[in-house]
Structures are given as C-alpha cells and as structure tokens.
mmCIF file with all atom_site columns, C-alpha atoms in Angstrom:
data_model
loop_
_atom_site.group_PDB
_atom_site.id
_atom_site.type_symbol
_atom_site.label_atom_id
_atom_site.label_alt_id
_atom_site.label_comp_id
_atom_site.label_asym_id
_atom_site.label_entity_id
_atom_site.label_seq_id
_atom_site.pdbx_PDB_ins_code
_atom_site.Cartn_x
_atom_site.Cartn_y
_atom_site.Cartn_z
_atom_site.occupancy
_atom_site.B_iso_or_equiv
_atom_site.pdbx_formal_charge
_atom_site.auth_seq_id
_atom_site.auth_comp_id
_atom_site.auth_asym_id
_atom_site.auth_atom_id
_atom_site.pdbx_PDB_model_num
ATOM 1   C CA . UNK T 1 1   ? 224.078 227.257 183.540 1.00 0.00 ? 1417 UNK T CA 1
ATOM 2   C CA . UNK T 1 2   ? 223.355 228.064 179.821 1.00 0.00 ? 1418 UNK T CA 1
ATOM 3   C CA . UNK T 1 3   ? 220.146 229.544 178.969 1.00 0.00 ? 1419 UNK T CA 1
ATOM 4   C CA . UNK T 1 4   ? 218.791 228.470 175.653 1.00 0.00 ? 1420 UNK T CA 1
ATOM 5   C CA . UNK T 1 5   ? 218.013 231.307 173.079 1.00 0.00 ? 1421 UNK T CA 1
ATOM 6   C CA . UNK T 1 6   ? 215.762 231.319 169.777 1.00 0.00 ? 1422 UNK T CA 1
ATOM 7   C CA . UNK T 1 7   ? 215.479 234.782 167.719 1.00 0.00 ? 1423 UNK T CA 1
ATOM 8   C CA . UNK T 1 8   ? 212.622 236.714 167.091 1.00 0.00 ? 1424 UNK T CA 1
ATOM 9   C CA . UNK T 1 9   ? 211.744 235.060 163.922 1.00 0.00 ? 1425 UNK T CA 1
ATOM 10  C CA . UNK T 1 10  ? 212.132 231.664 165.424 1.00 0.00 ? 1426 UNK T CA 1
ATOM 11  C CA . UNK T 1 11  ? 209.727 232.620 168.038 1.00 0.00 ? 1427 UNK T CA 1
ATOM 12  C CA . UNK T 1 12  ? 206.942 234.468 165.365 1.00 0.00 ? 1428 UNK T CA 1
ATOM 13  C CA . UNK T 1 13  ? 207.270 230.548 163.454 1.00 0.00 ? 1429 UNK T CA 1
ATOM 14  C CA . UNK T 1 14  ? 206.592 228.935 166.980 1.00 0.00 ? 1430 UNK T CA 1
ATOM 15  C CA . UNK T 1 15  ? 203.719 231.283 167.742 1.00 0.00 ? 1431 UNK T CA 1
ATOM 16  C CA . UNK T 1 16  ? 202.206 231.144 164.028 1.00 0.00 ? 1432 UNK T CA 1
ATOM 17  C CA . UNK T 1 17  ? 202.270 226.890 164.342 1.00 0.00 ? 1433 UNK T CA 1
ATOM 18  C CA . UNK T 1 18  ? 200.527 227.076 167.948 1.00 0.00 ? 1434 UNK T CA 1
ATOM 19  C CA . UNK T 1 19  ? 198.039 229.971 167.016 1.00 0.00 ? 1435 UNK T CA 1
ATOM 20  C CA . UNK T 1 20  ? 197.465 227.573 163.430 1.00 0.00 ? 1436 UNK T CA 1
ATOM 21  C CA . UNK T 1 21  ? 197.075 224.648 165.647 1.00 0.00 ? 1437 UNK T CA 1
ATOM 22  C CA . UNK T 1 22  ? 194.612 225.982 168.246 1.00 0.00 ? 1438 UNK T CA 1
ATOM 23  C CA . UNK T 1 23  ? 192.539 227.490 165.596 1.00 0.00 ? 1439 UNK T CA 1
ATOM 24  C CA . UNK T 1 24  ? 192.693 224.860 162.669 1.00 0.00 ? 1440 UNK T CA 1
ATOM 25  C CA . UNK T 1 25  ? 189.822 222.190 162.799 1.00 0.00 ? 1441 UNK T CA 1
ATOM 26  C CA . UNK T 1 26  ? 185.735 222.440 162.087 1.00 0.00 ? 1442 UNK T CA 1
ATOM 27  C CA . UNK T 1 27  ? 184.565 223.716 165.433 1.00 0.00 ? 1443 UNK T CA 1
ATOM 28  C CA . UNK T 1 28  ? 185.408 226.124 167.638 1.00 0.00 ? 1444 UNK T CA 1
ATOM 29  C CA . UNK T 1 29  ? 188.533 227.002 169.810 1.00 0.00 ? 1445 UNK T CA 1
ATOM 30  C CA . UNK T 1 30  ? 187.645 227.463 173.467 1.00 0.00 ? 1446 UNK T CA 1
ATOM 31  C CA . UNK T 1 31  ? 188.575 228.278 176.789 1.00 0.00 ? 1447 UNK T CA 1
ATOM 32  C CA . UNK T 1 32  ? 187.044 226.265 179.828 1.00 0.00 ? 1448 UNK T CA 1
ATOM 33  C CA . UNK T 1 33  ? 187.507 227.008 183.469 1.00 0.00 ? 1449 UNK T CA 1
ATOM 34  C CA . UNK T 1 34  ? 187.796 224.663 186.498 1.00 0.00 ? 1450 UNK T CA 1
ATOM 35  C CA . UNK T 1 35  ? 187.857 224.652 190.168 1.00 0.00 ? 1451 UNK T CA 1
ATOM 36  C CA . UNK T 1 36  ? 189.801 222.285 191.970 1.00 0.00 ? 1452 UNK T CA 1
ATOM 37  C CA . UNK T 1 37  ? 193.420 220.601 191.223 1.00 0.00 ? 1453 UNK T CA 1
ATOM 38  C CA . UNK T 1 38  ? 194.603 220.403 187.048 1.00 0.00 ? 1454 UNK T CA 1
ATOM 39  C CA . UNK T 1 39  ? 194.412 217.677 185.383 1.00 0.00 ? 1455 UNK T CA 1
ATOM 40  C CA . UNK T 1 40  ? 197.255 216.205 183.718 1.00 0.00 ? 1456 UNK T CA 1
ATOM 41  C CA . UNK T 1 41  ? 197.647 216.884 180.168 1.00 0.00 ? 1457 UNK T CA 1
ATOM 42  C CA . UNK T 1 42  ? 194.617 215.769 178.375 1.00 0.00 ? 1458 UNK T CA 1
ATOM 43  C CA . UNK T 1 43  ? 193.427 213.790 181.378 1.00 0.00 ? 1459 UNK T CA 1
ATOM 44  C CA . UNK T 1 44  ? 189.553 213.719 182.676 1.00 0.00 ? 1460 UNK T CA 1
ATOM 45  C CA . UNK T 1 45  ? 189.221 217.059 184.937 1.00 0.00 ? 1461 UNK T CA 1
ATOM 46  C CA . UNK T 1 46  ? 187.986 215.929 188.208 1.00 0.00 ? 1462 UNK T CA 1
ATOM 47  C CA . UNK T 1 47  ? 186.529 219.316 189.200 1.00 0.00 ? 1463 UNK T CA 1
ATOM 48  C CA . UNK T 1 48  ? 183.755 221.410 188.049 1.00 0.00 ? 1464 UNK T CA 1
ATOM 49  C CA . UNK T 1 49  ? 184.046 223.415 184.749 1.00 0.00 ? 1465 UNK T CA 1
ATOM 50  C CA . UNK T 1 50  ? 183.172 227.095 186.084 1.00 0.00 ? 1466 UNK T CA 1
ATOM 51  C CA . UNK T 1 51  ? 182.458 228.076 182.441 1.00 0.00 ? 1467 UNK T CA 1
ATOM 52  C CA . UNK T 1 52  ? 183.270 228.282 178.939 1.00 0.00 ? 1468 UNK T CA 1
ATOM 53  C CA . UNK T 1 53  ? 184.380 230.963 176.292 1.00 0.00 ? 1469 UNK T CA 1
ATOM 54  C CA . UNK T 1 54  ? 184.826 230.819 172.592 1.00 0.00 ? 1470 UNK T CA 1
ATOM 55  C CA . UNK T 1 55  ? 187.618 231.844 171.390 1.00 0.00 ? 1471 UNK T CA 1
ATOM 56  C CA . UNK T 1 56  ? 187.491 234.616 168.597 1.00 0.00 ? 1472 UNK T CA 1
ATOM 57  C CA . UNK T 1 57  ? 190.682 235.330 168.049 1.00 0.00 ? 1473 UNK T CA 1
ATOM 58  C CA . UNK T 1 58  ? 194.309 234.764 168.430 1.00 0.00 ? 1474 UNK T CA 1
ATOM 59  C CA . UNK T 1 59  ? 196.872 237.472 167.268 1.00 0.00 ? 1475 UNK T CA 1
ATOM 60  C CA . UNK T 1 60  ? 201.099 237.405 168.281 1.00 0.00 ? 1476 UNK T CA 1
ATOM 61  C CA . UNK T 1 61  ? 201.591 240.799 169.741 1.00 0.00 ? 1477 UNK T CA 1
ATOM 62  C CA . UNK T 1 62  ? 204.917 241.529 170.564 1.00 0.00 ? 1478 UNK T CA 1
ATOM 63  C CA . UNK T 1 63  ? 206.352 237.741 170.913 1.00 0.00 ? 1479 UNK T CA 1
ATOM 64  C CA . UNK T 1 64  ? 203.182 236.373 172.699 1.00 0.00 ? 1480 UNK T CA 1
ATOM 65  C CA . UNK T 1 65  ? 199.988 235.146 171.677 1.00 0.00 ? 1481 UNK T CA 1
ATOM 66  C CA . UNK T 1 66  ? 197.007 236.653 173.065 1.00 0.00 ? 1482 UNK T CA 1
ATOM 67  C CA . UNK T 1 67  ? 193.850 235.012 172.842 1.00 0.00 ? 1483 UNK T CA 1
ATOM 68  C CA . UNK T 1 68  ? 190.634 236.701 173.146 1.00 0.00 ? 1484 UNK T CA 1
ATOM 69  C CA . UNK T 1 69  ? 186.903 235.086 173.965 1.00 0.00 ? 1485 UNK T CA 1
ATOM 70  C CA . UNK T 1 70  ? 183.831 236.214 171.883 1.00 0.00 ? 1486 UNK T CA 1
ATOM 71  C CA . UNK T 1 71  ? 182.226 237.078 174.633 1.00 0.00 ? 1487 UNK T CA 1
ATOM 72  C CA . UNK T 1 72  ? 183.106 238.925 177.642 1.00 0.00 ? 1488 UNK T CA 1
ATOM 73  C CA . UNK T 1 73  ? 181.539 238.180 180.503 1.00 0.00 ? 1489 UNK T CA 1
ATOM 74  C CA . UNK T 1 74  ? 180.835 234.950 179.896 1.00 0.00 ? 1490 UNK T CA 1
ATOM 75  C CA . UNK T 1 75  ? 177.935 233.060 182.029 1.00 0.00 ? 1491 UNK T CA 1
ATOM 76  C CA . UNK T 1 76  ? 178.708 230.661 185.352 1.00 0.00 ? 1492 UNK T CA 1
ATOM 77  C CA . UNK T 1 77  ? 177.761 227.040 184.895 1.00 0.00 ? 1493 UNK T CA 1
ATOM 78  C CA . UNK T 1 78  ? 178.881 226.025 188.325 1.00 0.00 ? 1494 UNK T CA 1
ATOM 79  C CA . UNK T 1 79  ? 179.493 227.915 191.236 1.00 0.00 ? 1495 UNK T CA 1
ATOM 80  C CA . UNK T 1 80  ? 182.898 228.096 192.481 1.00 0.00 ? 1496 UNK T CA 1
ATOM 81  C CA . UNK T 1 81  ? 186.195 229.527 191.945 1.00 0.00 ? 1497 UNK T CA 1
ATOM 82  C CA . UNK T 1 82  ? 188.573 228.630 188.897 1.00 0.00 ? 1498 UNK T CA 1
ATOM 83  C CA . UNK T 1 83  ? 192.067 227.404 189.730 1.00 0.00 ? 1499 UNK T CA 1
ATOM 84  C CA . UNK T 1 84  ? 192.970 225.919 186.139 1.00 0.00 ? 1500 UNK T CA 1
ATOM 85  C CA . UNK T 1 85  ? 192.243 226.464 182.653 1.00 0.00 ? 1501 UNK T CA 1
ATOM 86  C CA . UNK T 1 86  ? 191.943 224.196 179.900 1.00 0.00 ? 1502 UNK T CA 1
ATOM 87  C CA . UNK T 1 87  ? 191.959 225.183 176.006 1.00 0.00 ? 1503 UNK T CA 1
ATOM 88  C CA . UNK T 1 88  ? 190.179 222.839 173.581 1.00 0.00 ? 1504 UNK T CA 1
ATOM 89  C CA . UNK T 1 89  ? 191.266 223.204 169.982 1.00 0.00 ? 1505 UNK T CA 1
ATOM 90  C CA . UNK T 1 90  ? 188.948 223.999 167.024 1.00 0.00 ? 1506 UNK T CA 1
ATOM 91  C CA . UNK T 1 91  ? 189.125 220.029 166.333 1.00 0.00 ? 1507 UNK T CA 1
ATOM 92  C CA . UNK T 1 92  ? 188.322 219.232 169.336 1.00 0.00 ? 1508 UNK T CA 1
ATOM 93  C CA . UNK T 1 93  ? 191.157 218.032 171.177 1.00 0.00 ? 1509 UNK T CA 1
ATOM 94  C CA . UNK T 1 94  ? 193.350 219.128 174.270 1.00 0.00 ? 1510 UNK T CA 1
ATOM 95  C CA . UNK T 1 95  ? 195.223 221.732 173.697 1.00 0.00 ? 1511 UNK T CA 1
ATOM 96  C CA . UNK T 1 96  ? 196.633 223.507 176.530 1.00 0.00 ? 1512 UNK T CA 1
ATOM 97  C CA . UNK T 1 97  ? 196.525 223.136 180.377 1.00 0.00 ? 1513 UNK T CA 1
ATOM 98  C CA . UNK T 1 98  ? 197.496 226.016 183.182 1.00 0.00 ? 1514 UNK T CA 1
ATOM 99  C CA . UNK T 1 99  ? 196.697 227.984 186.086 1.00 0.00 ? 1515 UNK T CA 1
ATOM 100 C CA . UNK T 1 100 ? 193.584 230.396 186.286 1.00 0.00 ? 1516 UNK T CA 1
ATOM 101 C CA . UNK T 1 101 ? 194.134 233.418 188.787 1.00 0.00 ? 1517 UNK T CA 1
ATOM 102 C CA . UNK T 1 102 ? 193.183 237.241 189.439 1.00 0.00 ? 1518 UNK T CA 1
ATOM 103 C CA . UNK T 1 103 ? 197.061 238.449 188.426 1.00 0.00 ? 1519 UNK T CA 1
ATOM 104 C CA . UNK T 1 104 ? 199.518 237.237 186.073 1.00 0.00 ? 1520 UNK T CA 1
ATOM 105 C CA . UNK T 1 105 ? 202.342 234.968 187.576 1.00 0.00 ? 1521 UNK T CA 1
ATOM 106 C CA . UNK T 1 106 ? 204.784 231.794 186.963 1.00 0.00 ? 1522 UNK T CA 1
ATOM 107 C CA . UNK T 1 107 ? 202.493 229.090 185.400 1.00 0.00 ? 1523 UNK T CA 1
ATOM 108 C CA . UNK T 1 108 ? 198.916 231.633 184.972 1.00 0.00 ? 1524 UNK T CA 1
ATOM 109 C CA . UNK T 1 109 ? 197.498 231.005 181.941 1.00 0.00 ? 1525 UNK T CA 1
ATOM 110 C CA . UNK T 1 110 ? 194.420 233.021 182.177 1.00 0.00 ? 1526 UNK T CA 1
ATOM 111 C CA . UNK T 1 111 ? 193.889 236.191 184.152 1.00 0.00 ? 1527 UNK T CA 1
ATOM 112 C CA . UNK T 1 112 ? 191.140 236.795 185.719 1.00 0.00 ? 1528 UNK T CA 1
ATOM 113 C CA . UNK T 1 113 ? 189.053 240.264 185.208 1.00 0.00 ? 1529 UNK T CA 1
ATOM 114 C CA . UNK T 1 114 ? 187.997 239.523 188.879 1.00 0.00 ? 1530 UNK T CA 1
ATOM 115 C CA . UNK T 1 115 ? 188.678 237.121 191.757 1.00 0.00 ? 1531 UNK T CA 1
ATOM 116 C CA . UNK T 1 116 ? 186.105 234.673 192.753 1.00 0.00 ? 1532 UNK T CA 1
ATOM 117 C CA . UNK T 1 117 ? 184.041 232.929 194.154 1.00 0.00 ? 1533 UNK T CA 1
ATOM 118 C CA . UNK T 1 118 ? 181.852 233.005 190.909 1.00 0.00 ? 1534 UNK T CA 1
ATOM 119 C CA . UNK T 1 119 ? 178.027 231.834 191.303 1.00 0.00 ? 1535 UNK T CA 1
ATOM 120 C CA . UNK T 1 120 ? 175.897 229.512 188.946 1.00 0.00 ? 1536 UNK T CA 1
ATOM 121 C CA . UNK T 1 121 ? 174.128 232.100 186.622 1.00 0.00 ? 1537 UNK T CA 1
ATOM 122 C CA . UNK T 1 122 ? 176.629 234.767 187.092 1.00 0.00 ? 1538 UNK T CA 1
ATOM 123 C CA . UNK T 1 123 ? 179.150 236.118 184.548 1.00 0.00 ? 1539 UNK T CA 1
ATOM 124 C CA . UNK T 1 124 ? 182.953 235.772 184.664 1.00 0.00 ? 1540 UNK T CA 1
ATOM 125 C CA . UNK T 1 125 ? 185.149 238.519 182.643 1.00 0.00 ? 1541 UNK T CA 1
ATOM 126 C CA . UNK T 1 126 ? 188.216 236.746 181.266 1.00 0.00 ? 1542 UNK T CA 1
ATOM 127 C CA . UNK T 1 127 ? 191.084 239.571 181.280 1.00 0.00 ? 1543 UNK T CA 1
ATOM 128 C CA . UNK T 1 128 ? 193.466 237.761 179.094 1.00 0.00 ? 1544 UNK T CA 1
ATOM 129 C CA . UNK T 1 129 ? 195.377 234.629 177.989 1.00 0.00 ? 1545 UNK T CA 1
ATOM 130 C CA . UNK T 1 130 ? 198.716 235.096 176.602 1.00 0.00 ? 1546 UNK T CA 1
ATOM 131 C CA . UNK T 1 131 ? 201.046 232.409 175.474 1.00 0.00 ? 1547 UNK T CA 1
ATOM 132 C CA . UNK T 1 132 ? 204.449 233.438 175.282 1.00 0.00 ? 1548 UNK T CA 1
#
C-alpha cells in the first residue's frame, strides 16, 4: 500500500484555508455538543445539543489546528452526555462533524475536560479541539 505524503508547507496552506474558512464570515465560529448518534454532514442532529462554545481562536501549532472556546466552562443546556461535536462557521454554515469523548482517539474531535453525564445548568470544560 502507498501512503500519500504532503510537506510541511503543504500542510501550514491546508491548515491556514480551514482555520480562514472556519473563522471568515459576520458571526461567530462555534462549537456545539450533542448526545446521541452524529449526524451526517450538515444533516438535522436528531439529539440534544448539550451546549455551545464560541470559538475565540484558532492558531496551527505544530501541524494541527487547535481551537480554543471563549469561555471555559461553558453552561449545560440539556442534560446528558455528548457523543458528537459539530462546528458552525463564522457564516453560519456546517463546518465540521466528529466524535466528542473524555480522551483523544481515532475520529475525537473534541476532548473532553471531564466525562459526563453533564446536567441542565451545569458547566462543561472543553479540553481541546485539534484538527490535524
């Protein structure tokens, strides 16, 4: 099997277009959290958005993107437990789909500070979400 390479700079250009892509519009970039099975792509989530974080910034640190929320812990709309994450551009749009979970793995798009269940009125601390 041959793997497919880029180089470093390739990869910094791919990292600068999705970091200018998730951040570019008239709103705000953001992070929202929900319990049950993904949806697919930009489909309707059919379970319960946990809770939402603005996102403040997004900075490529050694060949990944690492997004941080402007607020940390953010508060529970919904009680549950996340399973999935969604990102929502600044314009507005889908962005991003993948897995929510207490420690990085294959498919985890946001780590967890702390493993649920999370209860409505309570406060969720969002670790990290890198993009690599």
């Amino acid at each position: 099997m041959i793997e497919i390479e880029i180089s470093a700079a390739h990869n910094a250009a791919r990292l600068a277009g999705s970091r200018a892509a998730l951040l570019s519009g008239s709103g705000q970039a953001v992070i929202r959290l929900y319990d049950g099975d993904p949806a697919s792509g930009g489909d309707t989530p059919t379970g319960n958005m946990i809770a939402e974080a603005a996102i403040a910034a997004a900075e490529i640190v050694g060949g990944q993107l690492v997004v941080t929320v402007s607020a940390t812990p953010i508060i529970v709309m919904y009680t549950g437990t996340p399973t999935w994450a969604r990102f929502i551009g600044a314009d507005g749009n889908w962005w991003m789909n993948g897995l929510a979970a207490d420690a990085p793995g294959p498919g985890v798009l946001v780590v967890l500070a702390t493993p649920g269940p999370y209860y409505l009125g309570g406060r969720i601390a969002i670790d990290s979400a890198v993009i690599g």
